[in-house]
């Protein structure tokens, strides 16, 4: 039975080699978890979790500078992609294994604040600390009298990117875009006629021509559609409507209904925007059309500035959003770094939060033009980056002076959004009358809030 | 009329081939495009200029795709070794050993195949969390490192086809159960073992749900999760995603080219003709 021992020996040897190789590989890959070469024994590791790769690159430089000043603290940064971020955060907070510091946005922070999962920034860093931060962001993240995170990014407001060549072809002076007014009352509206001139079908007829064929549009005027941040919440605001009252949803507010009716008409009656079939599920559709030179006006925020600047190979500019009956009202949104109330290193976490809230620590975010810093003294870095690129970002900031509508907020927002989202898709697609659909959306969203 | 029939058959086959291959061609094409070209021109346009930028970003950037590939390979190695070892022993017991309740036990074991994997995610997650294995390599592989019902079933059916005379002859020569397994059954079962190996490698290579649940961030995620993570809140990053899928498919293609014969035979064995 010599053969038997060989076979067994080979099997055992193979098993040992495989397990050994895998074990060694895992050990090598795992070595960086313990702090790696950078940290000596006894150092405190503070973990930070964010969802954006571009900002993460900036943070890495920022934390490097922090570690140079605080050699006894290691900061470990993890990026969890947006698609998973909120589900992961929920399970990790529940399992007490969340990072010491993590990003939260306006829509989701209330749950965690109400449950006592977040450090009260007023108590941790002192209530004077907030004077250094963008007031709009501080206001957004103040709930029940306390601030629940250190402001990191600010979206500023919404504006309109325009394609200079397409405007010129239609005989529209870019400066005139500043005077446009939209209104549910057709006689007061100056926006639709401009959009009609900017929309063309395959035969070259513009949308105000009797021969215009809405089935073969080759150039869109505008990106009206199912886009909360860039489109509909601003229309609600500039018509004097409301999106929420406290945490409750108020889609059936008559002013809100008018705003939606106007947008749905732009899409389904005037055909100056892509159809809901294209845009309901694909948030990038309109941006891609604009970058491909097939859309004249693209309303969006600074979050798309880098995409437009990198992507568009034509001359473009930025104009203000059209004024509504209540003037120009834009949403503004911020992101904060929240401290985990269950952190095992409260002192070190406090130091990192302080650093992230300082102009010096926050400036890295604006230096590459990726995002607007929320520390007021760090903001000029962002503006000058874009000025050097020949882009004037002032329209995004100026719009906030006319008043803002609060961004979505509240406990259980995620569930409410999941409930009303599909109903709004039906509204934009014209499958449900606007008023009826919005009533349904409101009921569904509020029912979801109640769990 | 024979040639018209041939023509028709080829037409159908060509259409089928085109439908199957087109997505791969499109993804490889996109992988070599600049993001600017992808945004500006038709997605069917030829890469111009051809760029390796996407692969560079993937392998050297914050995504750490190279790390994800290494993790995937290590996990596949361990799972193949574990699954083969335990499935072969279990299958032998179910096929050739006699003990009370053997068949009942086998059918109960096999019936776990009917439970959708998604139902097991939460209990498994809680178990791993209790063991402190969240976001570790072992948390990623342990739940699947032992025998799988499907592999055991395939092997058992094959082992049952081996003539009892051979086993009896070995027994007469003084061989015990382990000797029979190692010297008679396993050498005769190479085709099915190759099949099980391939099935395990492919299913591990493509597994997504469990790794996505158990890992966080770059530390231990395999290629599937790393690929999905390339998409951010405001940007689809399609050129990067396609570069990632192109890289992910290369090892499997290589495996297929090397083991073509065995794969075709294994498909015949499993009956999916």
XYZ file of C-alpha atoms in Angstrom:
724
model
C 0.000 0.000 0.000
C 2.787 2.393 -0.886
C 0.511 4.216 -3.230
C -1.956 4.971 -0.490
C 0.515 6.837 1.651
C 1.650 8.888 -1.345
C -1.891 9.892 -2.235
C -2.693 10.855 1.322
C 0.611 12.662 1.672
C -0.060 14.627 -1.490
C -3.586 15.489 -0.353
C -2.376 16.603 3.060
C 0.488 18.558 1.520
C -1.884 20.263 -0.917
C -4.294 21.139 1.877
C -1.465 22.536 3.995
C -0.113 24.561 1.092
C -3.533 26.002 0.226
C -4.498 26.832 3.788
C -0.994 28.171 4.446
C -0.976 30.305 1.315
C -4.436 31.667 2.028
C -3.528 32.282 5.656
C -0.331 34.082 4.701
C -2.148 36.135 2.097
C -4.827 37.096 4.573
C -2.210 38.004 7.148
C -0.463 40.283 4.659
C -3.714 41.913 3.574
C -4.841 42.251 7.164
C -1.677 43.845 8.476
C -2.826 47.321 7.580
C -5.896 47.078 9.792
C -3.846 47.254 12.935
C -2.477 50.608 11.950
C 0.289 49.233 9.750
C 3.656 50.884 9.653
C 2.269 54.336 10.305
C 1.274 53.822 13.898
C 3.313 52.724 16.859
C 1.796 50.659 19.638
C -0.444 52.532 22.034
C -1.763 54.890 19.390
C -5.459 55.562 19.334
C -7.208 54.847 16.034
C -10.153 57.020 15.131
C -12.270 55.681 12.263
C -14.039 57.958 9.808
C -16.628 56.851 7.267
C -17.768 58.786 4.199
C -19.476 57.932 0.891
C -17.627 60.055 -1.648
C -14.325 58.993 -3.243
C -13.350 62.469 -4.431
C -13.781 64.002 -1.022
C -12.091 60.975 0.516
C -8.924 61.805 -1.441
C -9.013 65.316 -0.013
C -9.657 63.957 3.472
C -6.647 61.701 3.223
C -4.391 64.744 2.796
C -6.245 66.522 5.565
C -5.847 63.610 8.001
C -2.189 63.284 7.080
C -1.734 66.879 8.211
C -3.688 66.077 11.374
C -1.568 63.015 12.167
C 1.602 65.062 11.730
C 0.344 67.340 14.483
C -1.100 64.565 16.641
C 1.323 61.655 16.372
C -0.563 59.630 18.973
C -3.773 59.466 16.908
C -4.255 57.472 13.697
C -7.201 58.335 11.519
C -8.538 55.476 9.421
C -10.792 56.515 6.572
C -13.311 54.145 4.978
C -15.444 54.839 1.930
C -18.794 53.056 1.846
C -20.475 53.768 -1.468
C -23.658 55.811 -1.535
C -25.811 52.877 -2.647
C -24.991 50.927 0.547
C -24.274 53.749 2.908
C -27.556 54.077 4.767
C -28.307 50.380 5.138
C -24.766 49.724 6.357
C -24.902 52.633 8.752
C -28.135 51.427 10.271
C -26.865 47.894 10.954
C -23.477 49.126 12.142
C -24.922 51.679 14.534
C -27.325 49.055 15.871
C -24.424 46.607 16.268
C -22.252 49.264 17.969
C -19.613 48.817 15.290
C -20.044 52.073 13.413
C -17.100 54.376 12.796
C -16.183 56.955 15.455
C -17.058 59.695 12.987
C -19.383 59.279 10.039
C -21.013 61.491 7.448
C -24.745 62.051 7.607
C -26.949 64.159 5.395
C -30.032 66.140 6.068
C -32.470 63.425 5.104
C -31.184 60.763 7.457
C -29.583 62.414 10.486
C -32.791 62.930 12.489
C -33.248 59.204 13.176
C -29.809 58.933 14.677
C -30.058 62.208 16.577
C -33.402 61.220 18.103
C -32.052 57.810 19.140
C -29.091 59.331 20.958
C -26.572 57.780 18.542
C -24.820 61.072 17.786
C -22.596 63.306 19.877
C -24.186 66.639 20.680
C -21.718 69.018 19.012
C -22.728 71.936 21.220
C -21.657 69.921 24.253
C -18.633 68.257 22.648
C -17.018 71.257 20.982
C -18.808 74.058 22.795
C -21.734 76.048 21.501
C -19.467 78.812 20.142
C -17.859 76.480 17.635
C -20.755 76.818 15.185
C -20.039 80.473 14.438
C -17.250 79.283 12.111
C -19.577 77.191 9.956
C -21.994 77.957 7.108
C -25.207 79.104 8.835
C -27.495 77.276 6.385
C -25.840 73.955 7.225
C -25.818 74.644 10.958
C -29.519 75.425 10.794
C -30.295 72.237 8.874
C -28.595 70.003 11.373
C -29.954 71.652 14.474
C -32.751 69.568 15.924
C -34.386 69.953 19.312
C -32.062 72.838 20.080
C -28.756 71.038 19.490
C -26.350 70.731 16.575
C -25.702 67.102 15.597
C -22.647 67.237 13.356
C -19.656 69.279 12.242
C -20.503 70.871 8.865
C -18.233 69.527 6.128
C -19.794 70.201 2.724
C -22.354 72.658 1.515
C -24.135 72.238 -1.791
C -24.837 75.979 -2.023
C -27.886 76.513 -4.233
C -29.252 75.449 -7.606
C -28.523 77.239 -10.891
C -28.847 76.609 -14.630
C -25.968 75.468 -16.847
C -26.515 76.665 -20.408
C -25.028 75.750 -23.777
C -23.875 79.002 -25.402
C -24.052 77.755 -28.990
C -27.598 76.404 -28.677
C -28.756 79.694 -27.157
C -27.113 81.652 -29.934
C -28.744 79.466 -32.621
C -32.132 80.207 -31.066
C -31.361 83.921 -30.909
C -31.467 84.090 -27.127
C -29.121 86.355 -25.225
C -27.706 84.516 -22.169
C -28.116 87.685 -20.114
C -31.889 87.534 -20.729
C -32.047 84.238 -18.816
C -31.760 86.279 -15.631
C -35.147 87.915 -16.341
C -37.197 84.773 -16.883
C -40.236 84.089 -14.752
C -42.243 80.914 -14.530
C -45.802 80.990 -13.291
C -48.809 78.677 -13.064
C -50.673 81.628 -14.592
C -49.782 81.378 -18.296
C -50.137 85.118 -18.886
C -47.388 85.848 -16.345
C -45.057 83.152 -17.639
C -42.021 84.052 -19.764
C -40.158 80.782 -19.349
C -42.136 78.401 -21.600
C -41.724 80.461 -24.815
C -37.942 80.465 -24.362
C -37.858 76.710 -23.739
C -39.995 76.142 -26.825
C -37.497 78.006 -28.953
C -34.711 75.869 -27.522
C -36.440 72.549 -28.263
C -36.160 71.025 -31.722
C -37.355 67.886 -33.471
C -35.520 65.876 -36.116
C -36.875 68.064 -38.927
C -35.615 71.224 -37.220
C -39.040 72.498 -36.094
C -38.985 74.206 -32.731
C -41.557 73.274 -30.086
C -43.676 76.375 -30.752
C -44.084 75.377 -34.416
C -47.358 73.711 -35.435
C -45.379 71.034 -37.318
C -43.292 70.120 -34.247
C -43.140 66.360 -33.726
C -42.788 65.556 -29.996
C -41.919 61.943 -30.820
C -38.655 62.859 -32.519
C -37.062 65.478 -30.299
C -33.347 65.872 -30.995
C -32.660 68.866 -28.791
C -34.272 69.426 -25.411
C -34.829 72.840 -23.917
C -34.635 71.945 -20.260
C -34.439 69.130 -17.704
C -37.810 69.348 -15.929
C -38.398 65.951 -14.359
C -38.405 63.713 -11.341
C -35.380 65.266 -9.651
C -35.961 66.369 -6.088
C -32.861 68.433 -5.458
C -32.333 70.080 -8.824
C -35.912 70.557 -9.941
C -39.111 70.048 -8.067
C -38.295 71.185 -4.564
C -37.119 74.538 -5.988
C -40.337 74.919 -7.974
C -42.325 74.177 -4.845
C -40.338 76.805 -2.963
C -40.529 79.493 -5.602
C -44.306 79.044 -5.814
C -44.685 79.460 -2.053
C -45.566 75.804 -1.571
C -44.208 73.391 0.979
C -42.621 69.974 0.790
C -42.785 69.204 4.477
C -44.241 70.710 7.601
C -41.933 69.542 10.360
C -41.339 65.913 9.420
C -44.787 65.468 7.775
C -45.125 65.613 3.990
C -47.377 68.224 2.397
C -47.514 67.392 -1.322
C -51.223 68.189 -1.465
C -50.618 71.844 -0.572
C -52.365 73.722 -3.476
C -49.219 75.758 -4.202
C -47.199 72.567 -4.334
C -49.724 71.006 -6.706
C -49.419 74.042 -9.013
C -45.645 73.671 -9.101
C -45.854 69.994 -10.048
C -48.559 70.726 -12.627
C -46.237 73.257 -14.264
C -43.379 70.737 -14.457
C -45.602 67.954 -15.764
C -46.910 70.333 -18.445
C -43.359 71.216 -19.490
C -42.737 67.529 -20.054
C -46.021 66.175 -21.364
C -47.808 69.162 -22.907
C -45.020 71.377 -24.228
C -42.482 68.544 -24.682
C -39.562 70.845 -23.905
C -37.995 68.323 -21.506
C -37.126 64.615 -21.901
C -40.000 62.264 -21.182
C -40.472 60.650 -17.796
C -39.710 57.314 -19.416
C -36.135 58.524 -19.899
C -35.608 60.416 -16.668
C -37.697 58.725 -13.954
C -35.210 55.945 -13.321
C -32.039 57.449 -14.748
C -30.782 60.437 -12.791
C -27.890 60.892 -15.231
C -29.975 61.088 -18.401
C -30.378 64.846 -18.524
C -26.794 65.548 -17.565
C -25.585 63.256 -20.331
C -27.869 64.996 -22.843
C -26.471 68.347 -21.801
C -22.863 67.157 -22.031
C -23.587 65.670 -25.459
C -24.828 69.076 -26.582
C -28.449 67.929 -26.922
C -29.934 70.029 -24.139
C -29.856 73.816 -23.941
C -30.564 74.458 -20.257
C -29.581 72.056 -17.516
C -30.660 72.986 -14.012
C -28.530 71.430 -11.326
C -26.163 72.111 -8.469
C -22.460 72.432 -7.837
C -22.388 68.690 -7.359
C -22.453 68.420 -11.155
C -19.950 71.208 -11.846
C -16.965 68.892 -12.147
C -18.900 66.526 -14.410
C -19.948 69.367 -16.688
C -16.519 71.018 -16.687
C -14.762 67.739 -17.490
C -17.366 66.486 -19.922
C -18.568 69.384 -22.053
C -16.419 70.268 -25.058
C -18.524 73.331 -25.972
C -18.768 76.785 -24.394
C -21.147 76.885 -21.484
C -22.166 79.300 -18.766
C -24.198 79.466 -15.594
C -27.422 81.445 -15.132
C -29.828 81.813 -12.239
C -32.860 79.572 -11.956
C -36.083 81.108 -13.274
C -37.935 83.197 -10.715
C -41.341 81.965 -9.620
C -44.294 83.873 -8.174
C -42.331 84.093 -4.909
C -39.035 84.933 -6.601
C -36.091 82.548 -6.780
C -36.158 80.019 -3.994
C -33.569 77.284 -3.980
C -32.891 74.311 -1.808
C -29.564 74.109 -0.070
C -28.088 71.058 1.440
C -25.163 70.226 3.612
C -23.278 67.222 4.848
C -21.908 66.962 8.360
C -19.444 64.706 10.133
C -21.300 63.264 13.103
C -19.580 61.892 16.172
C -20.616 58.414 17.263
C -22.038 58.634 20.774
C -20.842 55.064 21.392
C -17.216 55.825 20.482
C -14.552 54.145 22.591
C -12.183 57.093 22.157
C -14.187 60.207 23.005
C -11.133 62.425 23.497
C -9.407 61.485 20.251
C -12.717 61.664 18.379
C -13.251 65.162 19.709
C -9.812 66.196 18.458
C -10.504 64.855 14.956
C -13.918 66.567 14.866
C -12.280 69.829 15.903
C -9.771 69.445 13.086
C -12.489 68.676 10.522
C -14.371 71.778 11.639
C -11.346 74.068 11.357
C -10.656 76.094 8.224
C -7.262 74.430 7.942
C -8.696 70.913 8.086
C -11.686 71.610 5.858
C -9.820 73.518 3.134
C -8.496 70.343 1.510
C -12.074 69.560 0.440
C -12.316 72.718 -1.640
C -8.785 72.735 -3.004
C -9.511 70.278 -5.817
C -12.836 71.887 -6.657
C -14.636 68.657 -5.768
C -16.978 70.098 -3.139
C -17.799 73.308 -1.314
C -16.335 73.422 2.190
C -18.892 74.163 4.900
C -16.404 75.950 7.127
C -16.935 79.556 6.092
C -13.251 80.511 6.121
C -12.399 77.522 3.937
C -14.872 78.460 1.169
C -12.701 80.979 -0.741
C -10.365 78.112 -1.686
C -13.194 76.498 -3.631
C -14.235 79.674 -5.419
C -10.701 80.549 -6.410
C -10.113 77.040 -7.750
C -13.004 77.503 -10.180
C -12.110 81.098 -10.972
C -8.732 79.805 -12.093
C -10.604 77.402 -14.378
C -12.562 80.308 -15.802
C -15.833 79.338 -14.112
C -17.849 81.805 -12.088
C -19.714 79.951 -9.351
C -21.405 83.019 -7.872
C -24.880 82.175 -9.258
C -24.979 79.090 -7.069
C -24.316 81.189 -3.979
C -26.314 84.311 -4.873
C -29.549 82.379 -5.244
C -29.503 81.628 -1.516
C -29.906 85.318 -0.709
C -33.486 85.277 -2.023
C -34.589 82.652 0.478
C -34.357 78.901 0.674
C -36.681 75.953 1.029
C -35.559 73.365 3.592
C -34.113 70.166 2.183
C -35.957 66.939 2.999
C -35.547 65.948 6.614
C -36.946 63.968 9.470
C -36.925 60.641 11.183
C -37.735 57.734 8.880
C -37.216 59.817 5.732
C -35.795 56.821 3.885
C -39.000 54.836 4.303
C -41.153 57.800 3.283
C -39.066 58.401 0.160
C -39.428 54.745 -0.755
C -43.207 55.036 -0.388
C -43.837 58.224 -2.327
C -41.118 57.853 -5.024
C -43.011 55.447 -7.293
C -46.183 57.555 -7.052
C -44.293 60.638 -8.212
C -42.957 58.616 -11.125
C -46.563 58.004 -12.149
C -47.322 61.715 -11.789
C -44.404 62.740 -14.017
C -45.286 60.076 -16.547
C -48.821 61.476 -16.739
C -50.362 58.188 -15.624
C -52.150 59.903 -12.712
C -53.657 63.410 -12.579
C -51.286 65.674 -10.640
C -53.546 66.627 -7.740
C -54.769 63.079 -7.199
C -51.250 61.656 -7.425
C -49.798 64.161 -4.970
C -52.545 63.436 -2.447
C -51.680 59.750 -2.744
C -47.973 60.493 -2.442
C -48.583 62.553 0.693
C -50.715 59.839 2.272
C -48.210 57.118 1.424
C -45.254 59.126 2.696
C -46.918 60.023 5.982
C -48.151 56.476 6.471
C -44.556 55.309 6.042
C -43.404 57.839 8.637
C -45.797 56.335 11.127
C -44.259 52.948 10.371
C -34.331 23.119 -50.160
C -31.521 21.826 -48.014
C -29.423 24.983 -48.307
C -32.266 27.215 -47.166
C -32.572 25.136 -44.036
C -28.860 25.360 -43.393
C -29.020 29.086 -44.000
C -31.895 29.438 -41.544
C -30.106 27.413 -38.910
C -26.988 29.535 -39.290
C -29.026 32.712 -39.163
C -30.580 31.647 -35.880
C -27.197 30.599 -34.496
C -25.543 33.848 -35.585
C -28.311 35.887 -33.991
C -27.928 33.924 -30.792
C -24.160 34.391 -30.825
C -24.504 38.115 -31.476
C -27.001 38.539 -28.635
C -24.736 36.647 -26.253
C -21.494 38.333 -27.256
C -22.711 41.904 -27.749
C -22.794 42.815 -24.042
C -19.202 41.606 -23.625
C -18.010 43.482 -26.690
C -19.760 46.617 -25.453
C -18.248 46.345 -21.993
C -14.723 45.773 -23.292
C -15.121 48.698 -25.717
C -16.333 50.963 -22.941
C -13.433 49.916 -20.726
C -10.999 51.437 -23.221
C -12.847 54.755 -23.601
C -12.189 58.013 -21.822
C -15.051 59.149 -19.550
C -15.330 62.239 -21.767
C -15.941 60.157 -24.875
C -18.463 58.023 -23.036
C -20.381 61.111 -21.914
C -20.270 62.928 -25.259
C -20.677 60.326 -27.940
C -22.873 57.354 -28.639
C -22.165 54.390 -26.414
C -21.734 52.290 -29.580
C -18.885 54.435 -30.908
C -15.430 52.879 -31.164
C -12.915 53.899 -28.434
C -11.094 56.985 -29.704
C -8.540 57.505 -28.345
C -7.989 54.039 -26.887
C -7.003 54.599 -23.287
C -5.764 52.524 -20.374
C -6.731 55.320 -17.991
C -9.621 53.359 -16.482
C -7.452 50.370 -15.643
C -4.859 52.705 -14.157
C -7.432 54.373 -11.918
C -8.802 50.986 -10.868
C -5.487 49.426 -9.962
C -3.659 52.390 -8.491
C -6.493 54.567 -7.206
C -8.449 54.502 -3.989
C -10.556 51.610 -5.251
C -7.702 49.112 -4.648
C -9.044 46.745 -7.267
C -5.820 44.726 -7.184
C -6.445 44.007 -3.528
C -9.995 42.919 -4.369
C -8.659 40.484 -6.988
C -6.222 38.969 -4.493
C -9.009 38.581 -1.930
C -11.263 36.929 -4.494
C -8.534 34.480 -5.533
C -7.708 33.582 -1.929
C -11.368 33.065 -1.105
C -11.860 30.898 -4.205
C -8.826 28.752 -3.327
C -10.001 28.180 0.211
C -13.582 27.475 -0.783
C -12.595 25.001 -3.482
C -10.296 23.141 -1.095
C -12.865 23.103 1.691
C -15.835 22.208 -0.441
C -14.026 19.398 -2.257
C -12.683 17.860 0.916
C -15.945 17.894 2.840
C -18.304 17.227 -0.060
C -16.305 14.194 -1.168
C -16.334 12.699 2.312
C -20.027 13.426 2.803
C -20.939 12.105 -0.624
C -19.011 8.907 0.002
C -20.810 8.378 3.271
C -24.178 8.984 1.652
C -23.358 6.776 -1.334
C -21.500 3.817 0.108
C -21.711 3.588 3.881
C -24.584 2.012 5.717
C -26.053 3.618 8.772
C -29.597 4.109 10.058
C -31.449 7.066 8.595
C -28.865 7.598 5.867
C -31.273 8.307 3.033
C -33.614 10.376 5.162
C -30.675 12.484 6.325
C -29.512 12.911 2.760
C -32.870 14.138 1.544
C -33.178 16.540 4.455
C -29.714 17.842 3.641
C -30.549 18.115 -0.031
C -33.802 19.902 0.685
C -31.828 22.853 2.055
C -31.164 23.561 -1.629
C -34.780 24.692 -1.791
C -34.223 27.480 0.735
C -33.451 30.724 -1.077
C -29.993 31.974 -0.110
C -31.432 35.360 0.748
C -33.380 33.869 3.680
C -30.120 32.767 5.286
C -28.421 36.138 5.030
C -29.751 37.593 8.259
C -29.135 34.561 10.514
C -25.672 34.128 9.009
C -24.926 37.795 9.483
C -25.972 37.661 13.135
C -23.854 34.554 13.714
C -20.800 36.159 12.151
C -21.394 39.346 14.103
C -21.584 37.354 17.359
C -18.312 35.679 16.493
C -16.764 39.088 15.843
C -16.080 38.157 12.216
C -17.816 41.082 10.552
C -15.644 42.637 7.878
C -12.979 39.924 8.099
C -11.742 37.423 5.547
C -13.041 34.550 7.671
C -16.478 36.089 7.879
C -16.441 36.205 4.096
C -15.538 32.538 3.529
C -16.460 30.486 6.610
C -20.205 30.126 5.886
C -19.357 28.477 2.560
C -16.057 26.760 3.317
C -17.641 23.394 4.064
C -19.635 21.002 1.935
C -22.461 22.318 -0.204
C -25.613 20.240 -0.776
C -25.356 20.627 -4.540
C -21.748 19.418 -4.710
C -22.561 16.556 -2.349
C -25.526 15.575 -4.493
C -23.513 15.561 -7.725
C -20.694 13.565 -6.176
C -23.023 11.080 -4.485
C -24.828 10.322 -7.724
C -21.503 9.742 -9.455
C -20.106 7.591 -6.635
C -23.199 5.416 -6.741
C -22.436 4.659 -10.367
C -19.076 3.091 -9.477
C -19.444 -0.710 -9.536
C -19.752 -2.221 -6.064
C -17.400 -5.012 -7.202
C -14.481 -2.613 -7.299
C -15.184 -1.492 -3.760
C -15.635 -5.091 -2.602
C -12.344 -6.122 -4.221
C -10.526 -3.357 -2.381
C -12.222 -4.373 0.831
C -11.011 -7.971 0.336
C -7.489 -6.620 -0.026
C -7.881 -5.150 3.458
C -8.688 -1.587 2.565
C -10.734 0.448 5.028
C -13.281 3.114 4.094
C -10.676 5.854 3.748
C -8.501 3.645 1.535
C -11.449 2.891 -0.718
C -12.320 6.559 -0.972
C -8.807 7.747 -1.689
C -7.650 4.938 -3.942
C -10.717 3.682 -5.745
C -13.487 6.229 -5.701
C -11.637 9.517 -6.099
C -9.376 8.412 -8.984
C -12.428 7.104 -10.837
C -14.348 10.329 -10.256
C -12.005 12.890 -11.751
C -14.532 14.281 -14.250
C -17.137 15.018 -11.600
C -14.521 16.479 -9.256
C -13.407 18.799 -12.060
C -17.056 19.780 -12.502
C -17.562 20.530 -8.834
C -14.340 22.561 -8.785
C -15.470 24.652 -11.722
C -18.942 25.220 -10.337
C -17.451 26.302 -7.017
C -14.919 28.667 -8.597
C -17.499 30.303 -10.840
C -20.161 30.699 -8.161
C -17.611 32.058 -5.703
C -16.184 34.416 -8.310
C -19.630 35.850 -8.960
C -21.021 35.881 -5.441
C -22.195 39.327 -4.490
C -24.899 39.431 -1.845
C -23.021 37.883 1.068
C -19.747 39.778 0.504
C -21.707 42.977 0.200
C -23.433 42.371 3.503
C -20.471 41.157 5.541
C -17.735 43.523 4.315
C -17.406 47.264 4.787
C -15.100 49.494 2.789
C -12.006 48.272 0.949
C -10.598 45.915 3.560
C -12.047 42.566 2.538
C -14.326 43.132 -0.384
C -14.063 40.886 -3.447
C -14.236 42.102 -7.038
C -18.016 41.978 -7.309
C -18.524 44.388 -4.421
C -15.575 46.546 -5.484
C -17.158 46.879 -8.936
C -20.525 47.869 -7.527
C -18.850 50.448 -5.294
C -17.486 52.332 -8.265
C -20.796 54.089 -8.731
C -21.224 57.181 -6.630
C -24.165 59.345 -5.692
C -24.036 61.621 -8.723
C -21.931 59.618 -11.131
C -22.318 56.235 -12.799
C -18.576 55.996 -13.695
C -19.472 53.521 -16.429
C -16.026 53.424 -18.019
C -14.530 52.363 -14.675
C -17.255 49.807 -14.068
C -16.690 48.271 -17.484
C -12.926 48.171 -16.953
C -13.615 46.353 -13.704
C -15.928 43.796 -15.321
C -13.382 43.273 -18.082
C -10.667 42.553 -15.507
C -13.029 40.330 -13.541
C -13.915 38.183 -16.521
C -10.328 37.578 -17.703
C -9.374 34.890 -15.143
C -12.597 32.991 -15.818
C -11.992 33.179 -19.569
C -8.461 31.861 -19.068
C -9.834 29.056 -16.922
C -12.366 28.247 -19.597
C -9.788 28.125 -22.385
C -7.519 25.817 -20.380
C -10.256 23.470 -19.203
C -12.552 23.684 -22.230
C -12.747 19.927 -22.667
C -13.538 19.244 -19.013
C -16.146 21.987 -18.943
C -18.012 20.649 -21.933
C -17.825 17.164 -20.453
C -18.967 18.430 -17.069
C -22.005 20.016 -18.636
C -22.780 16.658 -20.185
C -22.381 15.022 -16.760
C -24.716 17.367 -14.963
C -27.321 16.744 -17.606
C -27.766 20.329 -18.815
C -27.302 19.207 -22.407
